[in-house]
Short mmCIF file of N, CA, C and O in Angstrom, two decimals:
data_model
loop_
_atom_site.label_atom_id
_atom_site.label_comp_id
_atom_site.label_asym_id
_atom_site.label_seq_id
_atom_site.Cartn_x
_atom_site.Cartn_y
_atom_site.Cartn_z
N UNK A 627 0.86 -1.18 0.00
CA UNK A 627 0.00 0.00 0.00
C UNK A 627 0.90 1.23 0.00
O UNK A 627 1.99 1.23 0.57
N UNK A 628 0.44 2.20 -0.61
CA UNK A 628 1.24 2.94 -0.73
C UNK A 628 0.38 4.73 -0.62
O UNK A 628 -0.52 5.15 -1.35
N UNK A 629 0.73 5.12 -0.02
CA UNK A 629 -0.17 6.30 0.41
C UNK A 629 0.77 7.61 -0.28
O UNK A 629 1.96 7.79 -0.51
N UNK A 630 -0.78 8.56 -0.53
CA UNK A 630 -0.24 9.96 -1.03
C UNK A 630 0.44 10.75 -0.26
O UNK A 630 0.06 10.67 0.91
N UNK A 631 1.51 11.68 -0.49
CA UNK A 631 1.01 12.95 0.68
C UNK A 631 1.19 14.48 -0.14
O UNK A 631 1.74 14.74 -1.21
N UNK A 632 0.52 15.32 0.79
CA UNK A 632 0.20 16.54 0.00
C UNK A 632 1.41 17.32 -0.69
O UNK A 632 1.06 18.25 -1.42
N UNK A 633 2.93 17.05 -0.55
CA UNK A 633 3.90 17.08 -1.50
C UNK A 633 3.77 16.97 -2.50
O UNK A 633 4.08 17.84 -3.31
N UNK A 634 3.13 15.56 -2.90
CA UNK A 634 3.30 14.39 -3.81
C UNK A 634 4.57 13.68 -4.20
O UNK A 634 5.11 13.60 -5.30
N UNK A 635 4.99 13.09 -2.86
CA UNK A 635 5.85 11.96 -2.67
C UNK A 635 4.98 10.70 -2.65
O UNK A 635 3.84 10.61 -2.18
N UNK A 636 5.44 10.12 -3.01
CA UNK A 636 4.10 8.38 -2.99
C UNK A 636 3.48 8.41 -4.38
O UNK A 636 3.25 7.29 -4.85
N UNK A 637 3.24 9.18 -4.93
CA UNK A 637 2.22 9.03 -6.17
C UNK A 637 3.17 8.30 -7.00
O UNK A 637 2.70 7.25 -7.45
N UNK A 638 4.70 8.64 -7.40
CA UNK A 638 5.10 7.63 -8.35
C UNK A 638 5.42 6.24 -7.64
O UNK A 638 5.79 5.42 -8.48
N UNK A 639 5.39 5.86 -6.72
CA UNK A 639 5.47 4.36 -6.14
C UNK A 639 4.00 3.63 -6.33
O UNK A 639 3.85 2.46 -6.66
N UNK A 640 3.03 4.52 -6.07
CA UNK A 640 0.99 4.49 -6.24
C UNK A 640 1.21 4.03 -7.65
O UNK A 640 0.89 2.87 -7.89
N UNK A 641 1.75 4.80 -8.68
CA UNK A 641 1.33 4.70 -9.76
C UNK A 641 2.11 3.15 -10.54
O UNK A 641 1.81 2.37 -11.44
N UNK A 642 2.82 3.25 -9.93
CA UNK A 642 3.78 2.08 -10.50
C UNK A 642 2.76 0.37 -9.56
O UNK A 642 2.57 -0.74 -10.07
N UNK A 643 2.40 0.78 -8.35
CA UNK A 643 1.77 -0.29 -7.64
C UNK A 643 0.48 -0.43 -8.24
O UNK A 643 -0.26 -1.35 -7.91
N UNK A 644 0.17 0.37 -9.05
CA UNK A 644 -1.20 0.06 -9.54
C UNK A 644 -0.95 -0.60 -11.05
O UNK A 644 -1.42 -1.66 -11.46
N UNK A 645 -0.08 0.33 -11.76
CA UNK A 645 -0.06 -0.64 -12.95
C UNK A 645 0.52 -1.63 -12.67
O UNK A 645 0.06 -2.56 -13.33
N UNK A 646 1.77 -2.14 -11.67
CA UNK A 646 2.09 -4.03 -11.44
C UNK A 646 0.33 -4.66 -11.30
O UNK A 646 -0.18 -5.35 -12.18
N UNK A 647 -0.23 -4.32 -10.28
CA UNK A 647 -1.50 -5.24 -10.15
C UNK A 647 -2.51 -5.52 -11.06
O UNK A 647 -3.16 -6.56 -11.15
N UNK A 648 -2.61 -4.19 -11.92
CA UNK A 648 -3.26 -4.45 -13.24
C UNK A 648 -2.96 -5.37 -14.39
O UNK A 648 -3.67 -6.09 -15.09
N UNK A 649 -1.42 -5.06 -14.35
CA UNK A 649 -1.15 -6.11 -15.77
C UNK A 649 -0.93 -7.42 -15.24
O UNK A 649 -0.93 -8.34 -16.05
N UNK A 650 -0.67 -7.76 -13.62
CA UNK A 650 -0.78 -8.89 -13.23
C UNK A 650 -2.20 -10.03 -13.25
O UNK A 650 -2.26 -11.25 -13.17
N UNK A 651 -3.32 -8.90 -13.39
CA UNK A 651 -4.87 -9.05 -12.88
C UNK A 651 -4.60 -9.29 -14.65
O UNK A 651 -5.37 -10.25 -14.76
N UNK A 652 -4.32 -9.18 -15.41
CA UNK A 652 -4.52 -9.04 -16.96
C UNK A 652 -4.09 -10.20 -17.51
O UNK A 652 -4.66 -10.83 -18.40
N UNK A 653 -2.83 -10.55 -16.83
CA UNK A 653 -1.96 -11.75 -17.60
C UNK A 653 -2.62 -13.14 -17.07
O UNK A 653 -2.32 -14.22 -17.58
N UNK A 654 -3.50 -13.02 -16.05
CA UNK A 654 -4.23 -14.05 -14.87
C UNK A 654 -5.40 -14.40 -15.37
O UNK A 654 -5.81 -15.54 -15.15
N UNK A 655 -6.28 -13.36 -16.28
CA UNK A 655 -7.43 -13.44 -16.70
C UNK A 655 -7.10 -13.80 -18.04
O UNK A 655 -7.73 -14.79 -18.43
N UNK A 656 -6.06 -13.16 -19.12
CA UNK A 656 -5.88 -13.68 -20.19
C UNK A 656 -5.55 -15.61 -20.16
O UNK A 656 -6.14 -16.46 -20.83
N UNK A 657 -4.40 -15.84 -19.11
CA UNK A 657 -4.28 -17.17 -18.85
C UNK A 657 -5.98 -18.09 -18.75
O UNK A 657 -6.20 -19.21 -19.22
N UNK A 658 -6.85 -17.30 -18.10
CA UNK A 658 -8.45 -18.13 -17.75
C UNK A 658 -8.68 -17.93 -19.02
O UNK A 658 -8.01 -18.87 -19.44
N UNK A 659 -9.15 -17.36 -20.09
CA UNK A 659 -9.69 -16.97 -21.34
C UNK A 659 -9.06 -18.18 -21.73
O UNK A 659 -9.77 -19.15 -21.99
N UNK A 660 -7.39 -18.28 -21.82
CA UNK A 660 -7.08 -19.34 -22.74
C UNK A 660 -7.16 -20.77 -22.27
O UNK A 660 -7.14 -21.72 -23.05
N UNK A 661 -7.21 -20.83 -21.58
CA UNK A 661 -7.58 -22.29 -20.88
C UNK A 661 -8.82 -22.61 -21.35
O UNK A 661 -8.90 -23.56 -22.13
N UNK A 662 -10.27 -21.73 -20.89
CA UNK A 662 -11.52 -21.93 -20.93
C UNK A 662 -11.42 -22.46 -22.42
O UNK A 662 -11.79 -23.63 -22.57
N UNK A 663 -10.86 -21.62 -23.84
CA UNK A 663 -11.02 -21.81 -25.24
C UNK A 663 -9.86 -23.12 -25.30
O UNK A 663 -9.55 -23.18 -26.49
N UNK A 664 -9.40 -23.76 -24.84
CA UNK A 664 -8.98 -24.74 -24.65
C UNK A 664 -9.71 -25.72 -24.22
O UNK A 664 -9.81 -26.67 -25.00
N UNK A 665 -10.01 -25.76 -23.66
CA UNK A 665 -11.40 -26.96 -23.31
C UNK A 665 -12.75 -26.96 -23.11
O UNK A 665 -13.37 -27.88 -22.56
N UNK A 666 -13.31 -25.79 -23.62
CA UNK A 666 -14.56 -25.67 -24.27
C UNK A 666 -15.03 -25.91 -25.79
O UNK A 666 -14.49 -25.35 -26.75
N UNK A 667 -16.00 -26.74 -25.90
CA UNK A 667 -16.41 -27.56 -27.42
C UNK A 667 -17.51 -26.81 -27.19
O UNK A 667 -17.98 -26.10 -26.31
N UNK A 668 -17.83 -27.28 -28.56
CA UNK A 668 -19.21 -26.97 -28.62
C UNK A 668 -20.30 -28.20 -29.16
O UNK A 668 -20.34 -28.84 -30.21
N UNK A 669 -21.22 -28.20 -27.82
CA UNK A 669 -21.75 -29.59 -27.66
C UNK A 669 -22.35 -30.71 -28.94
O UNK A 669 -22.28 -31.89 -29.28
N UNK A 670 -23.03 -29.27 -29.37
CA UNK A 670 -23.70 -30.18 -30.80
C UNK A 670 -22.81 -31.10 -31.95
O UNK A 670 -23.06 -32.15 -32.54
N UNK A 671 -21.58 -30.11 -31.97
CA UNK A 671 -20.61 -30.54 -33.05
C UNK A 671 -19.81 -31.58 -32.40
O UNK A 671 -18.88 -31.94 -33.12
N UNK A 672 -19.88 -32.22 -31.23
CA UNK A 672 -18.52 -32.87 -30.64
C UNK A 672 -19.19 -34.24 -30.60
O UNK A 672 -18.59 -35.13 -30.00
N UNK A 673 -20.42 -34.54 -31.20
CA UNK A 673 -21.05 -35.87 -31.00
C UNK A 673 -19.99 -37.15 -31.87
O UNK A 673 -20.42 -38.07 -32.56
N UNK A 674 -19.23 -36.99 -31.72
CA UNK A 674 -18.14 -38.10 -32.31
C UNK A 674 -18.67 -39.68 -32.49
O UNK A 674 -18.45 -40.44 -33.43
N UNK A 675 -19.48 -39.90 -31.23
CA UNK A 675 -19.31 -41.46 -31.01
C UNK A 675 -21.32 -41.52 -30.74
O UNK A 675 -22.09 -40.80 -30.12
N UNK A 676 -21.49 -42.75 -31.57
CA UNK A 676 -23.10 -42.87 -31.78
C UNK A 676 -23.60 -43.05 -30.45
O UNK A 676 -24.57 -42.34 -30.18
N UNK A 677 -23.17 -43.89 -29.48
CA UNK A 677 -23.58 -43.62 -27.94
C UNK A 677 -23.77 -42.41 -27.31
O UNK A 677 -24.83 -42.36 -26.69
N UNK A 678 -23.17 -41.54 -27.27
CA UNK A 678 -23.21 -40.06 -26.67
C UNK A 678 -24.51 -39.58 -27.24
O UNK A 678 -25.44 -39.05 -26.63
N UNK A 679 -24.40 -39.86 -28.55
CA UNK A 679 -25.41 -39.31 -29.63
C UNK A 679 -27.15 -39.68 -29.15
O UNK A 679 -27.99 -38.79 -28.98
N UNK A 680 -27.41 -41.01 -29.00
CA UNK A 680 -28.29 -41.88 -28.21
C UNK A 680 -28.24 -41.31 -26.63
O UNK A 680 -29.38 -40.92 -26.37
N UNK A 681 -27.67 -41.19 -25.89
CA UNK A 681 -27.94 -41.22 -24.64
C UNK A 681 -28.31 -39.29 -24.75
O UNK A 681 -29.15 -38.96 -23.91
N UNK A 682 -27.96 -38.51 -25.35
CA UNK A 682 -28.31 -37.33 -25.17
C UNK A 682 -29.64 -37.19 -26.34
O UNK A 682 -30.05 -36.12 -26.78
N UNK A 683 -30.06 -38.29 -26.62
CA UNK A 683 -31.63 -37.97 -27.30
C UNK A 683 -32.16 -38.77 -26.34
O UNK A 683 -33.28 -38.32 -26.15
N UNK A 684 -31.96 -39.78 -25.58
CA UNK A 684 -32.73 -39.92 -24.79
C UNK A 684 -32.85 -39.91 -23.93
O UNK A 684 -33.41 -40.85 -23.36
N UNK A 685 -32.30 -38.60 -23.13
CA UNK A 685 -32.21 -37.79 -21.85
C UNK A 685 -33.51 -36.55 -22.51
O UNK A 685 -34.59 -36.15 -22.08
N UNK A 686 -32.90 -36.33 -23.40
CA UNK A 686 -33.68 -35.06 -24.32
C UNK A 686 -34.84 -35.53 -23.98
O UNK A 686 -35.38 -35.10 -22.96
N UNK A 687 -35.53 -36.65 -24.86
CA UNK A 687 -36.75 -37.21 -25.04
C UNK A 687 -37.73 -37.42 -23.36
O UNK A 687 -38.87 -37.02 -23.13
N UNK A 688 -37.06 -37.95 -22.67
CA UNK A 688 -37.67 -38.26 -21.06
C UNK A 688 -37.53 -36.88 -20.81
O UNK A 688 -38.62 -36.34 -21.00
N UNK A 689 -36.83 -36.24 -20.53
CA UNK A 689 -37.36 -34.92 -19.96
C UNK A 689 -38.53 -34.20 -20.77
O UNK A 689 -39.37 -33.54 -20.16
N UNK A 690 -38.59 -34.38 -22.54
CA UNK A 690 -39.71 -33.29 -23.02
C UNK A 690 -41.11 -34.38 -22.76
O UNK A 690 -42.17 -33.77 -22.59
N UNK A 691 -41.18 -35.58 -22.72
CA UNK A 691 -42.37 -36.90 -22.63
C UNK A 691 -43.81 -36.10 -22.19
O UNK A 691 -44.68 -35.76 -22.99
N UNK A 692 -43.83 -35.94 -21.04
CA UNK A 692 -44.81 -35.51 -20.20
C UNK A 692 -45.33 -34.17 -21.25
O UNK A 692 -46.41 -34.31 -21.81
N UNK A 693 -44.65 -33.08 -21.45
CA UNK A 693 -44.98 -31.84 -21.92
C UNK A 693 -46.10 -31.95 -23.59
O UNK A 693 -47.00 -31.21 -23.99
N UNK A 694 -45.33 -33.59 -24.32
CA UNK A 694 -45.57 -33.60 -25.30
C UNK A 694 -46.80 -34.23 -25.16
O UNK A 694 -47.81 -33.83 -25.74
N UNK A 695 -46.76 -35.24 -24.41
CA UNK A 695 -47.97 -36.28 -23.87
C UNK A 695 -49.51 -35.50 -24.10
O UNK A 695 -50.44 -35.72 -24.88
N UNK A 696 -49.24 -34.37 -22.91
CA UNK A 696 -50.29 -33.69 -22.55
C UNK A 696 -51.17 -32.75 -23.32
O UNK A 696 -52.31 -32.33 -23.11
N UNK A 697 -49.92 -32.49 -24.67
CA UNK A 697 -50.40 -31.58 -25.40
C UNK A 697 -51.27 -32.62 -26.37
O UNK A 697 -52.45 -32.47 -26.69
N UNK A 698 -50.64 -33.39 -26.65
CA UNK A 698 -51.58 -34.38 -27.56
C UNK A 698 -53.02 -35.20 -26.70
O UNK A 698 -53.96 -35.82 -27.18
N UNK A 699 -52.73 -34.92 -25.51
CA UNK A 699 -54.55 -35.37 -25.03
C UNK A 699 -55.42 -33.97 -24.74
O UNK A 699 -56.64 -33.91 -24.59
N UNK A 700 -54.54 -32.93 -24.69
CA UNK A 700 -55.49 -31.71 -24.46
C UNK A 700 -56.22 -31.41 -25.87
O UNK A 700 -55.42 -30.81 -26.58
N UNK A 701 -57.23 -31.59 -26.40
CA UNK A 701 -57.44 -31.17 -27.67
C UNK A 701 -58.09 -29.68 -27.60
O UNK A 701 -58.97 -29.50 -28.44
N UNK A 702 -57.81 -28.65 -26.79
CA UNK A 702 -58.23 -27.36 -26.02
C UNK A 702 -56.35 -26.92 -26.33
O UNK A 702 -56.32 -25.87 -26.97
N UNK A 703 -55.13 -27.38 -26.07
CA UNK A 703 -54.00 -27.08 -26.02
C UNK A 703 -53.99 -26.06 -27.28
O UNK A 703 -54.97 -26.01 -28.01
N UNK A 704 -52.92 -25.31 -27.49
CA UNK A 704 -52.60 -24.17 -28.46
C UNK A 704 -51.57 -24.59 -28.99
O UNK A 704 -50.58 -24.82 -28.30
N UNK A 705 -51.57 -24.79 -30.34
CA UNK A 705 -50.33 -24.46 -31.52
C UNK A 705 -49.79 -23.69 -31.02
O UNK A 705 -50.11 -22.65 -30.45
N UNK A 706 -48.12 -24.60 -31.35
CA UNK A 706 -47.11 -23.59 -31.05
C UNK A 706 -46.98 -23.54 -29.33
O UNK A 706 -46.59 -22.58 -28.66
N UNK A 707 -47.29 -24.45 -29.01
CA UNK A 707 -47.05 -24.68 -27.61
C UNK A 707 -45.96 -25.27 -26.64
O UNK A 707 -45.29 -25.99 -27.37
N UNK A 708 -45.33 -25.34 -25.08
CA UNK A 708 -44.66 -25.96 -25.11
C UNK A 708 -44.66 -27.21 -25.71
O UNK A 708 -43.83 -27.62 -26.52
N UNK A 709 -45.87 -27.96 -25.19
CA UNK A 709 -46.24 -29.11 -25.61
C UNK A 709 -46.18 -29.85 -27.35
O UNK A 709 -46.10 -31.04 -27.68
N UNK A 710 -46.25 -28.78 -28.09
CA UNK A 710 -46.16 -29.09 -29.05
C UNK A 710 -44.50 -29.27 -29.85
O UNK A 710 -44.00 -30.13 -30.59
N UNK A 711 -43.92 -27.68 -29.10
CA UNK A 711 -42.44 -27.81 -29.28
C UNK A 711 -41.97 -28.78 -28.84
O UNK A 711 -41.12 -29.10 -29.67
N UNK A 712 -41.95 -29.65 -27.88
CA UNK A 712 -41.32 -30.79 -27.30
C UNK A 712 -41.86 -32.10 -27.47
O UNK A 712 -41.65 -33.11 -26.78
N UNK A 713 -42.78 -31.92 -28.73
CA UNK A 713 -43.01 -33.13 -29.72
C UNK A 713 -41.94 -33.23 -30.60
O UNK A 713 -41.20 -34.17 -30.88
N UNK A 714 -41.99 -31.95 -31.04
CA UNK A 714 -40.94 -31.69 -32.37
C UNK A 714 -39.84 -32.49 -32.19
O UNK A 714 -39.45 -33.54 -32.69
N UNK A 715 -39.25 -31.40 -30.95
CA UNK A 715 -37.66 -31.76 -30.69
C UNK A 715 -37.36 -33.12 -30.25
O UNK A 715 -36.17 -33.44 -30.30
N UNK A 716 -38.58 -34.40 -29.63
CA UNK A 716 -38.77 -35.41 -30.17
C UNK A 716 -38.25 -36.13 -31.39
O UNK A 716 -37.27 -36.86 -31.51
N UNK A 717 -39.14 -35.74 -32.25
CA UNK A 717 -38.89 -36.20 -33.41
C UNK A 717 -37.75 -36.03 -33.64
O UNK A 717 -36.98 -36.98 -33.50
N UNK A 718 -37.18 -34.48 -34.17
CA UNK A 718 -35.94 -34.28 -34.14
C UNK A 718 -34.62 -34.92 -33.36
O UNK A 718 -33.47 -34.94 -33.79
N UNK A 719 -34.94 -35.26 -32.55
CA UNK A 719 -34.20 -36.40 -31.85
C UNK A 719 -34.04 -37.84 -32.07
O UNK A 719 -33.10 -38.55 -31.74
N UNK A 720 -34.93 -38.08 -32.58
CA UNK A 720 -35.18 -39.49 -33.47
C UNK A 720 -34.33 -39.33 -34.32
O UNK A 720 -33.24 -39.90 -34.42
N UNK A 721 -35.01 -38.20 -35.28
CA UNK A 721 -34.14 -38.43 -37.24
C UNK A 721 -32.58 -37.91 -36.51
O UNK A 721 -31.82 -37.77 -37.47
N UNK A 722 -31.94 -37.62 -35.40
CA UNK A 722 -30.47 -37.62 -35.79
C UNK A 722 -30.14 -38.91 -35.11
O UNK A 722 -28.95 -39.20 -35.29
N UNK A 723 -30.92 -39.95 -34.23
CA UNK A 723 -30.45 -40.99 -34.07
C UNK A 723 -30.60 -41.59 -35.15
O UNK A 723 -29.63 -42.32 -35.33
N UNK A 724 -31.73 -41.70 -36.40
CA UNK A 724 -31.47 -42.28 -37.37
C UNK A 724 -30.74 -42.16 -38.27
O UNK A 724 -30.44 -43.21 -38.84
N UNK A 725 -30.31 -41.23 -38.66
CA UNK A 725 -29.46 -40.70 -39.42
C UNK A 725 -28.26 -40.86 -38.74
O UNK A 725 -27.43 -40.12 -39.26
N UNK A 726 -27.62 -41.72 -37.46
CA UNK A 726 -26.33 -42.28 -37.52
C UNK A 726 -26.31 -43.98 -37.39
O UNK A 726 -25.40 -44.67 -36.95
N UNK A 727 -27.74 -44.45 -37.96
CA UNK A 727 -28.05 -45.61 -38.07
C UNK A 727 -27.78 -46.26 -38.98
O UNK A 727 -27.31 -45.42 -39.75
N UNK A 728 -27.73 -47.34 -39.55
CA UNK A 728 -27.30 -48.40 -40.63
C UNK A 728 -27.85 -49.26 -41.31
O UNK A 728 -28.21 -50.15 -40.54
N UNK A 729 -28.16 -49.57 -42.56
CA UNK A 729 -28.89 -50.54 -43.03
C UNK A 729 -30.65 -50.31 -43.29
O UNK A 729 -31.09 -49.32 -43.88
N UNK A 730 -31.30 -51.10 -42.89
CA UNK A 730 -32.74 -51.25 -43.36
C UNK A 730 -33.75 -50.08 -42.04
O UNK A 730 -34.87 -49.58 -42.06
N UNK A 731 -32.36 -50.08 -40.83
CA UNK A 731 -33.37 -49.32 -39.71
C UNK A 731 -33.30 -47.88 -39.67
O UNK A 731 -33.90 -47.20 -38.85
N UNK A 732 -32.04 -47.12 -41.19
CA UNK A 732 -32.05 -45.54 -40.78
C UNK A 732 -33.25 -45.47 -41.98
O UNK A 732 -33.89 -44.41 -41.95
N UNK A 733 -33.51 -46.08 -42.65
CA UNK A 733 -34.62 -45.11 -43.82
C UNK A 733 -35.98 -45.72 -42.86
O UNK A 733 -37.07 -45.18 -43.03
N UNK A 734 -35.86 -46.86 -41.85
CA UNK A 734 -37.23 -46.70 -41.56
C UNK A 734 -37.75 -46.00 -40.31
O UNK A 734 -38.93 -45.96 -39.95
N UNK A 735 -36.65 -45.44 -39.67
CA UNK A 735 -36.85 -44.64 -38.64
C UNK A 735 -36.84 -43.55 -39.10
O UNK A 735 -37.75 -42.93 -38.55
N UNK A 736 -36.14 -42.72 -40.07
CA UNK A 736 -35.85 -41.80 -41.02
C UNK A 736 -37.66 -41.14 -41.33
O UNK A 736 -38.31 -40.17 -40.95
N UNK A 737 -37.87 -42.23 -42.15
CA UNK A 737 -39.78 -42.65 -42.56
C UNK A 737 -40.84 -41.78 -41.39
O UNK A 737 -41.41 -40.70 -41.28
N UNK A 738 -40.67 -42.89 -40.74
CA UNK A 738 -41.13 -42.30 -39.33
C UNK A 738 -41.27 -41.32 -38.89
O UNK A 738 -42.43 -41.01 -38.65
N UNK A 739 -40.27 -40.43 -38.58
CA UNK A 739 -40.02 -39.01 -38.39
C UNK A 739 -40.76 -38.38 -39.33
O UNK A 739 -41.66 -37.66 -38.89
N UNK A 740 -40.61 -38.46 -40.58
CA UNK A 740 -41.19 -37.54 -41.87
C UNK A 740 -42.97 -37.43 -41.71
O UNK A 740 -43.73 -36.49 -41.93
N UNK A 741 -43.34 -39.31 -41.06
CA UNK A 741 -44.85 -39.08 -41.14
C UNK A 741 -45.41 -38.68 -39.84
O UNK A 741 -46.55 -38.27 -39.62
N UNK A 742 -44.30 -38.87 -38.92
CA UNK A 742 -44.83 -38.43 -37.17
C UNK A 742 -44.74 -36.72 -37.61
O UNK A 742 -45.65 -36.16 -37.01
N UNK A 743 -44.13 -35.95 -38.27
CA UNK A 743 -44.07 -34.72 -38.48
C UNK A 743 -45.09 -33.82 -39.37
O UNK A 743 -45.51 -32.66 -39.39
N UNK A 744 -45.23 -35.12 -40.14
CA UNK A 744 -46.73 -34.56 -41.08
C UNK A 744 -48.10 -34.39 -40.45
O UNK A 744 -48.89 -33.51 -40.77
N UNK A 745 -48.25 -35.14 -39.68
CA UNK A 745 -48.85 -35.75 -38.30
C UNK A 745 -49.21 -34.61 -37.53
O UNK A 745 -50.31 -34.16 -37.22
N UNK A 746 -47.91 -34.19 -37.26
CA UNK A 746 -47.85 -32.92 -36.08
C UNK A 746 -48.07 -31.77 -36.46
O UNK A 746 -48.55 -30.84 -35.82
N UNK A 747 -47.72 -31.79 -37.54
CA UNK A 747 -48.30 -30.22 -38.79
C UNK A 747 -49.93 -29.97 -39.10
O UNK A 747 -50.48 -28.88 -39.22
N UNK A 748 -50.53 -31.26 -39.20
CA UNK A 748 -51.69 -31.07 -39.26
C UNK A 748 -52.22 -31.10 -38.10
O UNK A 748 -53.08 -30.23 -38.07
N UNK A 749 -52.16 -31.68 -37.05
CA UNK A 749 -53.03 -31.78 -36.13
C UNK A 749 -52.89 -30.08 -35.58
O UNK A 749 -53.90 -29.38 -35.47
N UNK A 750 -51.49 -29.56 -35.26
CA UNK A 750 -51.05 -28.13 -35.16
C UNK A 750 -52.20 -27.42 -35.92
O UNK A 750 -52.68 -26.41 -35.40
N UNK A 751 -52.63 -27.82 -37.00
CA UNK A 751 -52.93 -26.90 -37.70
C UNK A 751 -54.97 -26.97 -37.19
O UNK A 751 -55.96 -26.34 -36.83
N UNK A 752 -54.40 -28.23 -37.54
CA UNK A 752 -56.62 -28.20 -36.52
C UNK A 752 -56.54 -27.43 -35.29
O UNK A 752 -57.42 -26.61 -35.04
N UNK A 753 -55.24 -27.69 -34.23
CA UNK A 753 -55.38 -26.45 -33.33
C UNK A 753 -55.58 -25.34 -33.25
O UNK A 753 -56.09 -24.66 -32.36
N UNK A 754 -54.98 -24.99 -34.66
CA UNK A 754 -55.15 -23.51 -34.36
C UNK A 754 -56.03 -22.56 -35.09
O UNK A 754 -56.17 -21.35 -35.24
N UNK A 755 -56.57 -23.76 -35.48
CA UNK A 755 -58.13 -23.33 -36.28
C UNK A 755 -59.12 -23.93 -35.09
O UNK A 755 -60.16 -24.44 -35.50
N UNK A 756 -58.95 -23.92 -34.06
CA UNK A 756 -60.29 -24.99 -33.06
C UNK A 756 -60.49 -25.64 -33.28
O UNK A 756 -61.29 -26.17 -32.50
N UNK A 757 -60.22 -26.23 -34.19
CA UNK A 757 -60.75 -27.45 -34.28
C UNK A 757 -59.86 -29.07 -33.72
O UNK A 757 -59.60 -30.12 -34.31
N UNK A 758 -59.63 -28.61 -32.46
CA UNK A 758 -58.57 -29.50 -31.71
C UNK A 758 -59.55 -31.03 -31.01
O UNK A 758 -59.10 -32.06 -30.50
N UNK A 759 -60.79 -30.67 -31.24
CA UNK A 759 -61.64 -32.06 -30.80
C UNK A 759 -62.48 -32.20 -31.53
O UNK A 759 -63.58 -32.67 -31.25
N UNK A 760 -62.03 -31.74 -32.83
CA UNK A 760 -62.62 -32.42 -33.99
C UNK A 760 -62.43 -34.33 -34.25
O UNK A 760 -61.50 -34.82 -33.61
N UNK A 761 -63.01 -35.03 -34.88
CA UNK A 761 -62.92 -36.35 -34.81
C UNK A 761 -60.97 -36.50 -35.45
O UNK A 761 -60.02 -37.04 -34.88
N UNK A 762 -61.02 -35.69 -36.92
CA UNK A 762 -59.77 -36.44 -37.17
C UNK A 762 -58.42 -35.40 -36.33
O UNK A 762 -57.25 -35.67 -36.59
N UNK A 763 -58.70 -34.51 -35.57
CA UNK A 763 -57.70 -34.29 -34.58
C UNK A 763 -57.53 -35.15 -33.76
O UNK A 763 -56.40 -35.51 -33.44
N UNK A 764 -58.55 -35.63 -33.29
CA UNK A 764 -58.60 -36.98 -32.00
C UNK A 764 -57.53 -38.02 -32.69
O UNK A 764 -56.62 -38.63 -32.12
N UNK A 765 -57.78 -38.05 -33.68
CA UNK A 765 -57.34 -39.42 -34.61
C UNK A 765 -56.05 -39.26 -34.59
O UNK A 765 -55.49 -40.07 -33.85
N UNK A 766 -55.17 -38.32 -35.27
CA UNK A 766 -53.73 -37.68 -35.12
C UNK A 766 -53.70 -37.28 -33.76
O UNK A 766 -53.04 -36.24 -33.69
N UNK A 767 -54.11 -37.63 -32.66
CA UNK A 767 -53.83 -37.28 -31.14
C UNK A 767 -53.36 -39.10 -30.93
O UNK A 767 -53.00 -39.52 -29.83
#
């Protein structure tokens, strides 16, 4: 610590003690910056291995279940809802597990997705015309 006095003796020792702590506080935080960009990915792109890929759609999927569930028995629910978004991202969770699938089971899970989505477009769409307990909304519910 280094104190003024009304001379101004101390100010060049002040001034010098403040810029050491600054560029020290600088070279400490630049060091955290580069570390952090050192071992920070970015999640979506780092799916390397088809397990990771699977277990984070179906963590995804059990947590949105309930939200999506409900929206498809409420036929009163609103387009564009949580419930409806967390059908989607469902699906969407499917077609990228299928799409790192193989053989006869990625075009038919692939399939799937395309008609569970056509599915969800229309029934969306009876929602948001009221007509959510209409017979063929029930039907796509």
């Amino acid at each position: 610590i280094t104190t003024r006095r009304p001379d101004g003796k101390g100010i060049p020792e002040a001034i010098e003690n403040r810029n050491y702590v600054v560029n020290k506080m600088s070279a400490e935080i630049s060091e955290i910056i580069r570390v952090l960009q050192l071992t920070t990915y970015d999640e979506d792109s780092y799916d390397a291995d088809d397990m990771t890929v699977m277990k984070k759609a179906l963590a995804s999927f059990m947590a949105r279940l309930n939200q999506a569930r409900e929206w498809l028995q409420n036929p009163n629910s609103e387009a564009g809802s949580l419930g409806e978004r967390a059908l989607r991202q469902i699906i969407e969770d499917a077609r990228r597990i299928g799409e790192r699938c193989v053989g006869p089971e990625r075009e038919e899970i692939l399939r799937l997705c395309s008609e569970l989505t056509a599915m969800v477009d229309q029934l969306s769409d009876f929602k948001a015309k009221g007509m959510g307990s209409s017979a063929e909304a029930i039907n796509l519910s």
